[in-house]
mmCIF file of C-alpha atoms and ligand atoms in Angstrom:
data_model
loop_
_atom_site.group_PDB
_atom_site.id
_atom_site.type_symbol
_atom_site.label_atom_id
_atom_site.label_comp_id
_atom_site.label_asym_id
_atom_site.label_seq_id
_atom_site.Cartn_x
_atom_site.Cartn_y
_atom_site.Cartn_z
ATOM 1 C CA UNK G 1 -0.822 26.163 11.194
ATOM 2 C CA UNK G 2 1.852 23.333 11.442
ATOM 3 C CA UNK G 3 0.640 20.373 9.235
ATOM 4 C CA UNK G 4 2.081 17.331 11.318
ATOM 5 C CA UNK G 5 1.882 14.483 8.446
ATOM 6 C CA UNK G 6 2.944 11.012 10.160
ATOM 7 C CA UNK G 7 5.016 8.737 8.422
ATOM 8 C CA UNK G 8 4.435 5.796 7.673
ATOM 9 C CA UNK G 9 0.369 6.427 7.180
ATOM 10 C CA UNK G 10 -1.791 5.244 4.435
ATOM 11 C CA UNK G 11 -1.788 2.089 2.283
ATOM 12 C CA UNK G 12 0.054 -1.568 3.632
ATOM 13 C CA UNK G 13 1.766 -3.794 1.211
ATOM 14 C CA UNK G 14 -1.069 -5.921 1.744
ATOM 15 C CA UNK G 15 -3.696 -3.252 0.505
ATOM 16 C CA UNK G 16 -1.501 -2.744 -2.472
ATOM 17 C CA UNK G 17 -1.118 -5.867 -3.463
ATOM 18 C CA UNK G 18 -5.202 -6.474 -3.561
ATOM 19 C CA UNK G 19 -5.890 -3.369 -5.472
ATOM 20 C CA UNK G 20 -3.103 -4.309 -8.017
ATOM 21 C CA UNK G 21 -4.861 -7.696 -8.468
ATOM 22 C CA UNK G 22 -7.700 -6.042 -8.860
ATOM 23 C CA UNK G 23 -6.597 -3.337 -11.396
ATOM 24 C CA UNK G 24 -4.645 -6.207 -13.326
ATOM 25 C CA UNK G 25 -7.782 -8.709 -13.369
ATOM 26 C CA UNK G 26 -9.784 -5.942 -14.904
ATOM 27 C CA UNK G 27 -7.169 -4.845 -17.607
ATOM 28 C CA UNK G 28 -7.093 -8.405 -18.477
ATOM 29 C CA UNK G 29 -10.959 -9.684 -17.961
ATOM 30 C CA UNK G 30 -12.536 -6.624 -18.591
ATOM 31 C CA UNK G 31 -14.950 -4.736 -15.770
ATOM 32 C CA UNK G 32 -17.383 -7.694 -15.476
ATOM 33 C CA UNK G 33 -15.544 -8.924 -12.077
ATOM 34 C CA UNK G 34 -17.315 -9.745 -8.791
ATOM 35 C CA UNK G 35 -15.422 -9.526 -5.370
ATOM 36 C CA UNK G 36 -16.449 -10.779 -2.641
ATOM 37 C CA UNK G 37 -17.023 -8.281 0.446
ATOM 38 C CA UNK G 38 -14.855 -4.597 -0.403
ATOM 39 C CA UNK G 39 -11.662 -5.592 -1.903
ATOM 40 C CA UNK G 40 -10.077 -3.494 1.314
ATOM 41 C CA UNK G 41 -12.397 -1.358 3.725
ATOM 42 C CA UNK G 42 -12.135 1.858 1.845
ATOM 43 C CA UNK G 43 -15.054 4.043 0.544
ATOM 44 C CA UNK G 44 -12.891 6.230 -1.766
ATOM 45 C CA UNK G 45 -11.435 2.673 -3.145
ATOM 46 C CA UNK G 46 -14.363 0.684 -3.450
ATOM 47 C CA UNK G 47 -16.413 3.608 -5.129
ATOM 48 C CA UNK G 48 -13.643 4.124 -7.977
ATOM 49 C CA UNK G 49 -13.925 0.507 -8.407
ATOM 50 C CA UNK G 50 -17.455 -0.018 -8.718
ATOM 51 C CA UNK G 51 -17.686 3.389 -11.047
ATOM 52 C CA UNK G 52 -15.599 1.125 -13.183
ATOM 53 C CA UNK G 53 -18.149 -1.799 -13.168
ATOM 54 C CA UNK G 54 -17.229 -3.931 -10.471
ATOM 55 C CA UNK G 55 -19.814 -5.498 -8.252
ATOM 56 C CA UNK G 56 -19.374 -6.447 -4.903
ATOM 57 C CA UNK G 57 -21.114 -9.023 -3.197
ATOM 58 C CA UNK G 58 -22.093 -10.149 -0.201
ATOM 59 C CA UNK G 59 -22.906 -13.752 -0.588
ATOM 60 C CA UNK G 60 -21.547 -16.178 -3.150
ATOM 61 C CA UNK G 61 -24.930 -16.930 -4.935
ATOM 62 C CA UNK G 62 -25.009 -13.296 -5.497
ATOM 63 C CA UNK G 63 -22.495 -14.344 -8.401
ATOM 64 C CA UNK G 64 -23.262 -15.893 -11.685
ATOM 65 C CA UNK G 65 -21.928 -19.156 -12.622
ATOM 66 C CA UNK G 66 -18.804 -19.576 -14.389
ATOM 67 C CA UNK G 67 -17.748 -15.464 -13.384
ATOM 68 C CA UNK G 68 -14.597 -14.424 -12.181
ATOM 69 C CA UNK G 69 -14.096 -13.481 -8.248
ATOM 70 C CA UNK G 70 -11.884 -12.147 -6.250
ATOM 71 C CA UNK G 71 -11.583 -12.671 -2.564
ATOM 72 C CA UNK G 72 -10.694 -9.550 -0.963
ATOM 73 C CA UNK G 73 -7.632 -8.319 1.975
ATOM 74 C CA UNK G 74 -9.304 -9.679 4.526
ATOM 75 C CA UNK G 75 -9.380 -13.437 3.162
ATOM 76 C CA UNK G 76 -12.210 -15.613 3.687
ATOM 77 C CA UNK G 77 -13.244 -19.353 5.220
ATOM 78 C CA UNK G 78 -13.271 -22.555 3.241
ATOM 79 C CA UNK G 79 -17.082 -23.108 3.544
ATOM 80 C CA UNK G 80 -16.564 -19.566 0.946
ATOM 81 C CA UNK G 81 -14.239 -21.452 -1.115
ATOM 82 C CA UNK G 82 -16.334 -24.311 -1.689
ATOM 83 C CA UNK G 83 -19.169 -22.635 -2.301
ATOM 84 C CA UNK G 84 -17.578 -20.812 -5.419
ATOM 85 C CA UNK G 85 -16.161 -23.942 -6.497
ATOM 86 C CA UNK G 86 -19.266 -25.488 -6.547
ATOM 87 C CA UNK G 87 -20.424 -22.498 -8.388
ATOM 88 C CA UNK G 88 -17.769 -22.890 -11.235
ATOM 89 C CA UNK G 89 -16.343 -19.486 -10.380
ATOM 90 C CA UNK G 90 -12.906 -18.291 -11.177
ATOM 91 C CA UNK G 91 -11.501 -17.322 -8.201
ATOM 92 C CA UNK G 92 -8.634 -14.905 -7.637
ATOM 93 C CA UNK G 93 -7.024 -14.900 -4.161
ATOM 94 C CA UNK G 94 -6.150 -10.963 -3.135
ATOM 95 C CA UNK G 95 -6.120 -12.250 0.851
ATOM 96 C CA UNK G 96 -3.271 -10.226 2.188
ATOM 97 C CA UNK G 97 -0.444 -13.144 3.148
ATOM 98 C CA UNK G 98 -0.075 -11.621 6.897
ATOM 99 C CA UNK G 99 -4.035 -12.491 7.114
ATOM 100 C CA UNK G 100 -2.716 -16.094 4.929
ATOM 101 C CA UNK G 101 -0.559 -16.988 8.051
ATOM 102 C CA UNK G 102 -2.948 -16.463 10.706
ATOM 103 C CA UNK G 103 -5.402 -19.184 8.899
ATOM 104 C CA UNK G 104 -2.533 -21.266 9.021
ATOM 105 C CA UNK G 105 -1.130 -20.668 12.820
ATOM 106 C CA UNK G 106 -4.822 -21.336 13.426
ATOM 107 C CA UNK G 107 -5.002 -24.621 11.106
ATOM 108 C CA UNK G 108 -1.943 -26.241 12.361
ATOM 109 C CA UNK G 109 -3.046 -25.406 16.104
ATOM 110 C CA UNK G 110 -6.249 -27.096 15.520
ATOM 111 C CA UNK G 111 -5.320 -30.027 14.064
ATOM 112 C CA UNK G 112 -2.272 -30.397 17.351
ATOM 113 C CA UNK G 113 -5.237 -30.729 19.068
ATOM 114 C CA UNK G 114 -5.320 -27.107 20.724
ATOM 115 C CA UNK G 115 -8.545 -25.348 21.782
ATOM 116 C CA UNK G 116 -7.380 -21.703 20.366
ATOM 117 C CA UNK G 117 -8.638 -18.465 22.149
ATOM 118 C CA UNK G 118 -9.174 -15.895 18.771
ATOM 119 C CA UNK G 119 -8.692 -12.055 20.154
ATOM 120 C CA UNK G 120 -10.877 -10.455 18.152
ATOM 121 C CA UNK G 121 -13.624 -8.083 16.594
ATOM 122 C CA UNK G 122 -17.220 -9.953 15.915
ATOM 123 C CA UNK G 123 -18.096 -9.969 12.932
ATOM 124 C CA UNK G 124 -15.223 -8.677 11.123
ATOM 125 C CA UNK G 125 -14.279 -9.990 7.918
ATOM 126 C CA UNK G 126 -11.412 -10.920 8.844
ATOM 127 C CA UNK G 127 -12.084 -12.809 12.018
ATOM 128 C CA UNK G 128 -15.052 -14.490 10.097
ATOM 129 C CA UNK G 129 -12.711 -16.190 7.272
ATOM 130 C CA UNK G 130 -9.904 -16.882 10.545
ATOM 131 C CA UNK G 131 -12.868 -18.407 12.579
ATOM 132 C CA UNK G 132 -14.188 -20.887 9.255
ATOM 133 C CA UNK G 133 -10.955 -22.813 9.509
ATOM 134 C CA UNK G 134 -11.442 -24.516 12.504
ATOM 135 C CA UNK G 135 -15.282 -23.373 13.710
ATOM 136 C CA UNK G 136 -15.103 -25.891 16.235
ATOM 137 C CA UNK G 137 -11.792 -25.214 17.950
ATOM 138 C CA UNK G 138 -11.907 -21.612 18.014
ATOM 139 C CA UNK G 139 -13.456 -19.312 21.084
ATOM 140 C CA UNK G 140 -13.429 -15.194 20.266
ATOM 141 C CA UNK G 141 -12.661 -12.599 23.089
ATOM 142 C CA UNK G 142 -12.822 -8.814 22.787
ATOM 143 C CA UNK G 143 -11.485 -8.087 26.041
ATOM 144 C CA UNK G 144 -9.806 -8.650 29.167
ATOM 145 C CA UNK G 145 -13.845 -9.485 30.710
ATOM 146 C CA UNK G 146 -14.229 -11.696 27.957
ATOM 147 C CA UNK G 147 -11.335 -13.468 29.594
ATOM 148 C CA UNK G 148 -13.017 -13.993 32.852
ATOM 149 C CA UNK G 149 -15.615 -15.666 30.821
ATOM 150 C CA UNK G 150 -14.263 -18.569 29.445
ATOM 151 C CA UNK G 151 -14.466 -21.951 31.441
ATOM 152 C CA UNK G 152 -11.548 -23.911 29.988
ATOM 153 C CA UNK G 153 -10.460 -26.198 32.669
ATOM 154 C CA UNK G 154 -6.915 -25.547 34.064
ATOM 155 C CA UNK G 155 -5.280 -28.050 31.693
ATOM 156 C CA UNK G 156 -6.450 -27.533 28.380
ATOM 157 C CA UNK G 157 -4.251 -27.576 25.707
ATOM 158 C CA UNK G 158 -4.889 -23.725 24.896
ATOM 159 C CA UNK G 159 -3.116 -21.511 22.048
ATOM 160 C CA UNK G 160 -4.157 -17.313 21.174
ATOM 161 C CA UNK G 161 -4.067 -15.988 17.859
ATOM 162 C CA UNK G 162 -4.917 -12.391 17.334
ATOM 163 C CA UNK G 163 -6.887 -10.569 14.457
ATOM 164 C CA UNK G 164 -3.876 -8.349 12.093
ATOM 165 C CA UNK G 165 -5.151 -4.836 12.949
ATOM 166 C CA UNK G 166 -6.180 -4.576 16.219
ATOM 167 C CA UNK G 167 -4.730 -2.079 19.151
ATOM 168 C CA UNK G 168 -1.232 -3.190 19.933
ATOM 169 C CA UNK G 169 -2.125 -1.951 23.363
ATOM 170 C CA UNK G 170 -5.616 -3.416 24.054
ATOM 171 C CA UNK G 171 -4.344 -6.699 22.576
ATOM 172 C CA UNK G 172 -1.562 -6.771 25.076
ATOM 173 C CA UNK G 173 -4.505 -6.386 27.891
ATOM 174 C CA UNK G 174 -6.280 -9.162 26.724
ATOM 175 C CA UNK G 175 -3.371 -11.328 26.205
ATOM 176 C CA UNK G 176 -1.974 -10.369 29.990
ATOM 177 C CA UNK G 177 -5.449 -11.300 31.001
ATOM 178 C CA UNK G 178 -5.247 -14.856 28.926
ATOM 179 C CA UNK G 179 -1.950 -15.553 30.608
ATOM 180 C CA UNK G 180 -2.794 -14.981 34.317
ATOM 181 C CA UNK G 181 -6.101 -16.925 33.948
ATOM 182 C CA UNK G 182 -4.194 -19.530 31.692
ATOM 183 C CA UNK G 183 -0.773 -19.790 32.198
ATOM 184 C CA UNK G 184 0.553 -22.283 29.977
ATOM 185 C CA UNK G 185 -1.228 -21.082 27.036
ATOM 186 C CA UNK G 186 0.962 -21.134 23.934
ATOM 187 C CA UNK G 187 1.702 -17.495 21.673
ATOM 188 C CA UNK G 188 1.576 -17.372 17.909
ATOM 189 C CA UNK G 189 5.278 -18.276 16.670
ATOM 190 C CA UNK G 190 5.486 -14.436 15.841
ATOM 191 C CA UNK G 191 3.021 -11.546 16.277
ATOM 192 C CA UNK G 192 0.158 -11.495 13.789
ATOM 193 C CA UNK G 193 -0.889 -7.963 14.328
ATOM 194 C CA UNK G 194 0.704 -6.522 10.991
ATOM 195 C CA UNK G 195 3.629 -5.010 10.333
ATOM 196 C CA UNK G 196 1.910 -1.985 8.961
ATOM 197 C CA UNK G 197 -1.006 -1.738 11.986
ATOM 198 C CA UNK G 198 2.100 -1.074 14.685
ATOM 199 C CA UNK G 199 3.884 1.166 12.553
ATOM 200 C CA UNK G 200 1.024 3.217 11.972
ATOM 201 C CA UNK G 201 0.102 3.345 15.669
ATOM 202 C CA UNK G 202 3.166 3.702 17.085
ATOM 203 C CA UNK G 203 3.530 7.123 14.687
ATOM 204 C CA UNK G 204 -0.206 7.981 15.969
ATOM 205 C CA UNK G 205 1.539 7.774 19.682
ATOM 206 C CA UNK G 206 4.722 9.358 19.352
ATOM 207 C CA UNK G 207 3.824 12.114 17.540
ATOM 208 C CA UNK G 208 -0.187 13.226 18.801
ATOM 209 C CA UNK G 209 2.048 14.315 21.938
ATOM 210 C CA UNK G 210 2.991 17.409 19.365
ATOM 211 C CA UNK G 211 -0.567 17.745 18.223
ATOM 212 C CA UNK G 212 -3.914 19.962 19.382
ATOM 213 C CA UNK G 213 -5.791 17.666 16.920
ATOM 214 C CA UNK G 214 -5.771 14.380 15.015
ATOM 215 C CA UNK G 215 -7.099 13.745 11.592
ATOM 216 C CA UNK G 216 -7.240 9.785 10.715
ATOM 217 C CA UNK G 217 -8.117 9.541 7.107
ATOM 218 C CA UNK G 218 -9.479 6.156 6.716
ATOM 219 C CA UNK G 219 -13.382 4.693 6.718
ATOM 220 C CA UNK G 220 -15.453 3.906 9.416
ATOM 221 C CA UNK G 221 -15.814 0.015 8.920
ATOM 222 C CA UNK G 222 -11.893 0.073 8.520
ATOM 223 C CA UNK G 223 -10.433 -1.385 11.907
ATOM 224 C CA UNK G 224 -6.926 0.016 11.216
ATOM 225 C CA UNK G 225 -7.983 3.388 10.626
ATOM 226 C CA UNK G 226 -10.438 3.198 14.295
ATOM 227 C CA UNK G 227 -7.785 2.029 15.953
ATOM 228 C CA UNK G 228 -5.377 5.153 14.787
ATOM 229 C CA UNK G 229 -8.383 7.725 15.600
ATOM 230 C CA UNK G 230 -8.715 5.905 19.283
ATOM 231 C CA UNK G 231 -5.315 6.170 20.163
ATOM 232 C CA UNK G 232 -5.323 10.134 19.277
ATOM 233 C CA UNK G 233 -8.177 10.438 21.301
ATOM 234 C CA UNK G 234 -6.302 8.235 24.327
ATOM 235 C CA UNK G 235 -3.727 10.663 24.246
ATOM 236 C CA UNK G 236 -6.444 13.530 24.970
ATOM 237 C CA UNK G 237 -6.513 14.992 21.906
ATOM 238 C CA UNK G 238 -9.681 15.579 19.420
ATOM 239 C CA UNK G 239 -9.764 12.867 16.715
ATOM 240 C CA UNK G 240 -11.589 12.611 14.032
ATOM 241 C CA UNK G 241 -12.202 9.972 11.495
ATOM 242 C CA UNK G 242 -12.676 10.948 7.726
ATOM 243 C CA UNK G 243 -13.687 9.539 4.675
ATOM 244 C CA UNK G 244 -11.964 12.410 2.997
ATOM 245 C CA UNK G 245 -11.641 16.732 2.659
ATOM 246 C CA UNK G 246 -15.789 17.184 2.251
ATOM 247 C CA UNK G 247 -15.835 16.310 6.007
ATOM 248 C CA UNK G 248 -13.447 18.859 7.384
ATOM 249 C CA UNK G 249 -15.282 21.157 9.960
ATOM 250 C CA UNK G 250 -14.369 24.362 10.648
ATOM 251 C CA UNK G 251 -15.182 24.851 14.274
ATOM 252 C CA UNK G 252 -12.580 22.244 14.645
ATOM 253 C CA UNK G 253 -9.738 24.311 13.684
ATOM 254 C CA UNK G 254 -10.484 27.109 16.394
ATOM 255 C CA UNK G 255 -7.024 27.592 18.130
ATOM 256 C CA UNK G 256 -5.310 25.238 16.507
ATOM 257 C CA UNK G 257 -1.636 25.452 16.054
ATOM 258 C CA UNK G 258 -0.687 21.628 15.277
ATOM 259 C CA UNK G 259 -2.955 19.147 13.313
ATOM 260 C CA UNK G 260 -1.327 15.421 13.013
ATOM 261 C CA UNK G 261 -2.902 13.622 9.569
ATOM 262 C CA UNK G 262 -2.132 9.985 9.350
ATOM 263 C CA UNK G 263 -4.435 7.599 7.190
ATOM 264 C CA UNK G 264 -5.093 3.814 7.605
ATOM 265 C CA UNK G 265 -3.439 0.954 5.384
ATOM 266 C CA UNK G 266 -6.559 1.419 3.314
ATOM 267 C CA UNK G 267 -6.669 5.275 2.557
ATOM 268 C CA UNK G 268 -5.372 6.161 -0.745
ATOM 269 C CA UNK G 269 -2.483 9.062 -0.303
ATOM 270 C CA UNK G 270 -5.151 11.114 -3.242
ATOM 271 C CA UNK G 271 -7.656 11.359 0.563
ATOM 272 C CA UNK G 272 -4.688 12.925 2.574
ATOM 273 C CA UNK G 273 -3.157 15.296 -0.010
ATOM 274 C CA UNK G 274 -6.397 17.035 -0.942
ATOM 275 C CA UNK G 275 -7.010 17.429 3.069
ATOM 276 C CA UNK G 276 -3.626 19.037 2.958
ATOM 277 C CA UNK G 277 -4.649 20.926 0.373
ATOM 278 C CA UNK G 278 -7.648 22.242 1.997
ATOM 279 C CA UNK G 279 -6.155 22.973 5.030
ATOM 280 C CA UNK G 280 -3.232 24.589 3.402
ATOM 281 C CA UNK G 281 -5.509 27.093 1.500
ATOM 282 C CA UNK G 282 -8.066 27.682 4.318
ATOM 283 C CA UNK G 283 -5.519 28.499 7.172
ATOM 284 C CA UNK G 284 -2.041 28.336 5.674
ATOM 285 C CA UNK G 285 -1.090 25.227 6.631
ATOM 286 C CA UNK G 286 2.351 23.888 6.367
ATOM 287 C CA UNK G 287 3.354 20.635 5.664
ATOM 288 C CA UNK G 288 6.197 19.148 8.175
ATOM 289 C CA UNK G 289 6.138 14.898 7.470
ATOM 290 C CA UNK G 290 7.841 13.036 10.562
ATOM 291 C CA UNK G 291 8.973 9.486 9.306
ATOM 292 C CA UNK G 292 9.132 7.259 12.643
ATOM 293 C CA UNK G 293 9.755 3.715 10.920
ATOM 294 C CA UNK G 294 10.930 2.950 7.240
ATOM 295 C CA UNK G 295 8.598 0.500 5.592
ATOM 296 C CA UNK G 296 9.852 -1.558 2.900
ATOM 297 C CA UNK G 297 7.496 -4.453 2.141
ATOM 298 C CA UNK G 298 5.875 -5.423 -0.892
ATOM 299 C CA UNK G 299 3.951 -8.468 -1.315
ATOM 300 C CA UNK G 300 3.595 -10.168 -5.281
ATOM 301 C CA UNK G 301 0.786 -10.556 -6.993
ATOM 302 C CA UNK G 302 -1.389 -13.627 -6.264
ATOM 303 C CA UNK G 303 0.445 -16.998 -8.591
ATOM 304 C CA UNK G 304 -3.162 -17.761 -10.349
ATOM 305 C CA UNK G 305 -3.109 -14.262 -11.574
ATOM 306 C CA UNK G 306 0.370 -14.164 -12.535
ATOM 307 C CA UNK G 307 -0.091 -18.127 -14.386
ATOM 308 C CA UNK G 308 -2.732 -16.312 -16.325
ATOM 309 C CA UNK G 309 -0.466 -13.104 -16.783
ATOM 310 C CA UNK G 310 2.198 -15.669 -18.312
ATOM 311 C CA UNK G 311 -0.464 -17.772 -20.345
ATOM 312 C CA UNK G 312 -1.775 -13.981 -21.886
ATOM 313 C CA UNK G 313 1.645 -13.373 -23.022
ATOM 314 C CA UNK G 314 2.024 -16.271 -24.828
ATOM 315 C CA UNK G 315 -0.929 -16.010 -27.044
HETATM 316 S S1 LIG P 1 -3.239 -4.091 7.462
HETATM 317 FE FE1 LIG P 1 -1.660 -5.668 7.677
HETATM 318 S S2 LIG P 1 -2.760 -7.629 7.544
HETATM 319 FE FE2 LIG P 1 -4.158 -6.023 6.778
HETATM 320 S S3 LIG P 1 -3.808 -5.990 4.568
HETATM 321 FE FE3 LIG P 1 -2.385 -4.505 5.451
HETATM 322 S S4 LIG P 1 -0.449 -5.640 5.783
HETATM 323 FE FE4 LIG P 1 -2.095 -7.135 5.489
#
């Protein structure tokens, strides 16, 4: 069986860059951290993490006073940030800066006096911290119907932002549905879906052509990794979305000459090579990795941890 392993897959600078913070807070603070939500949507991640002693929380009184908390990928709304402050905690910021500029497209829209149509998925983390900087100037939509919906009259001053990992596909749908209705309405000075979301989709498309099957390493609340297992599926081909090896099936293998792996920007590679391995000992699979983009991005870590890095190394 050919192993088709797509290239780029797996962790995003931004995913990195979050689970460096966190590694680095806890060499320096000890286990006793708190972050708020998963530090990235990842079971495999977030278990290692709280094996180590880390508790994640849900709400912000959840935390004791004076304690050290991160905020996680997916970044979070200023009501959150004053609530810690108010708290006395000691916040570290592990937002990824992609997620950074969307707050921003969407503060600076707001306050020019735009009405700005979010494309969206309720209630995910991310679109709950984008939505908290301007609650009153922002309307969600999930779809080209959601479109139809809104009742902005012909002349408002209208700007769309989009959530980092959604379909690149889908979005374009809903954002050639925004533009018929609303013609005038202003685009984000540069695409906000990520970097790393089209690259990983765009290897899910080219290459599931070559596939009978499509593994998507990746969990199920991670949007990324949904997105990759619904575009393998689009292309007619059975997809399947795992946490790691212990979910492999063998009735899925039946006739199977191809099987593309790919893994969302918050699977750790350790989930994809022990499928491999799996799959290499249980029907011979070999390994043939397509690269379809180069990736070189690497975000540093956030300045309040590396001010405290410095201060340490003073002492
Ligand atoms: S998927 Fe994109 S926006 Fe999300 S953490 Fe990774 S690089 Fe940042």
């Amino acid at each position: 069986m050919r192993i088709l392993l797509a290239n780029p897959r797996g962790f995003c600078a931004g995913v990195n860059m979050a689970i460096e913070c966190l590694d680095e807070t806890i060499r320096m603070f000890g286990s006793n951290v708190y972050v708020y939500h998963e530090i990235v949507h990842n079971k495999y991640v977030v278990d290692r993490f709280t094996q180590q002693g880390v508790t994640f929380v849900d709400r912000i009184s959840e935390t004791p006073e004076g304690s050290i908390l991160l905020y996680s990928a997916h970044g979070v709304s200023p009501q959150v940030r004053e609530e810690a402050r108010s708290r006395g905690l000691h916040t570290i910021d592990a937002t990824c800066p992609l997620v950074t500029k969307v707050h921003l497209e969407a503060i600076k829209y707001a306050k020019s006096g735009y009405h700005i149509v979010l494309i969206g998925h309720d209630g995910h983390d991310e679109v709950i911290g984008t939505m908290g900087e301007a609650p009153a100037s922002i309307t969600l939509v999930e779809s080209p119907e959601d479109v139809e919906q809104l009742s902005f009259p012909d002349d408002a001053k209208l700007a769309y932002l989009t959530q980092t990992t959604l379909s690149v596909e889908e979005a374009g749908l809903v954002i050639g549905a925004l533009k018929r209705k609303y013609p005038h309405i202003e685009s984000p000075p540069k695409e906000d879906i990520c970097y790393a979301t089209t690259n990983r989709q765009h290897a899910v498309t080219q290459l599931a052509a070559e596939a009978d099957l499509v593994i998507v390493l990746g969990s199920q609340n991670s949007s990324n990794s949904r997105r990759l297992m619904e575009i393998g599926a689009s292309s007619s081909k059975p997809s399947h979305l795992i946490d790691g090896a212990a979910e492999l099936q063998d009735e899925w293998f039946e006739g199977i000459e191809t099987v593309l792996i790919t893994a969302g920007a918050s699977a750790p590679e350790i989930v994809v090579q022990d499928v491999i391995d799996v799959l290499t000992k249980r029907y011979g699979g070999v390994v043939d990795e397509v690269v379809t983009r180069e990736e070189h991005v690497s975000f540093p870590l956030p300045k309040e941890l590396r001010r405290l890095q410095t201060e340490r190394a003073r002492v």
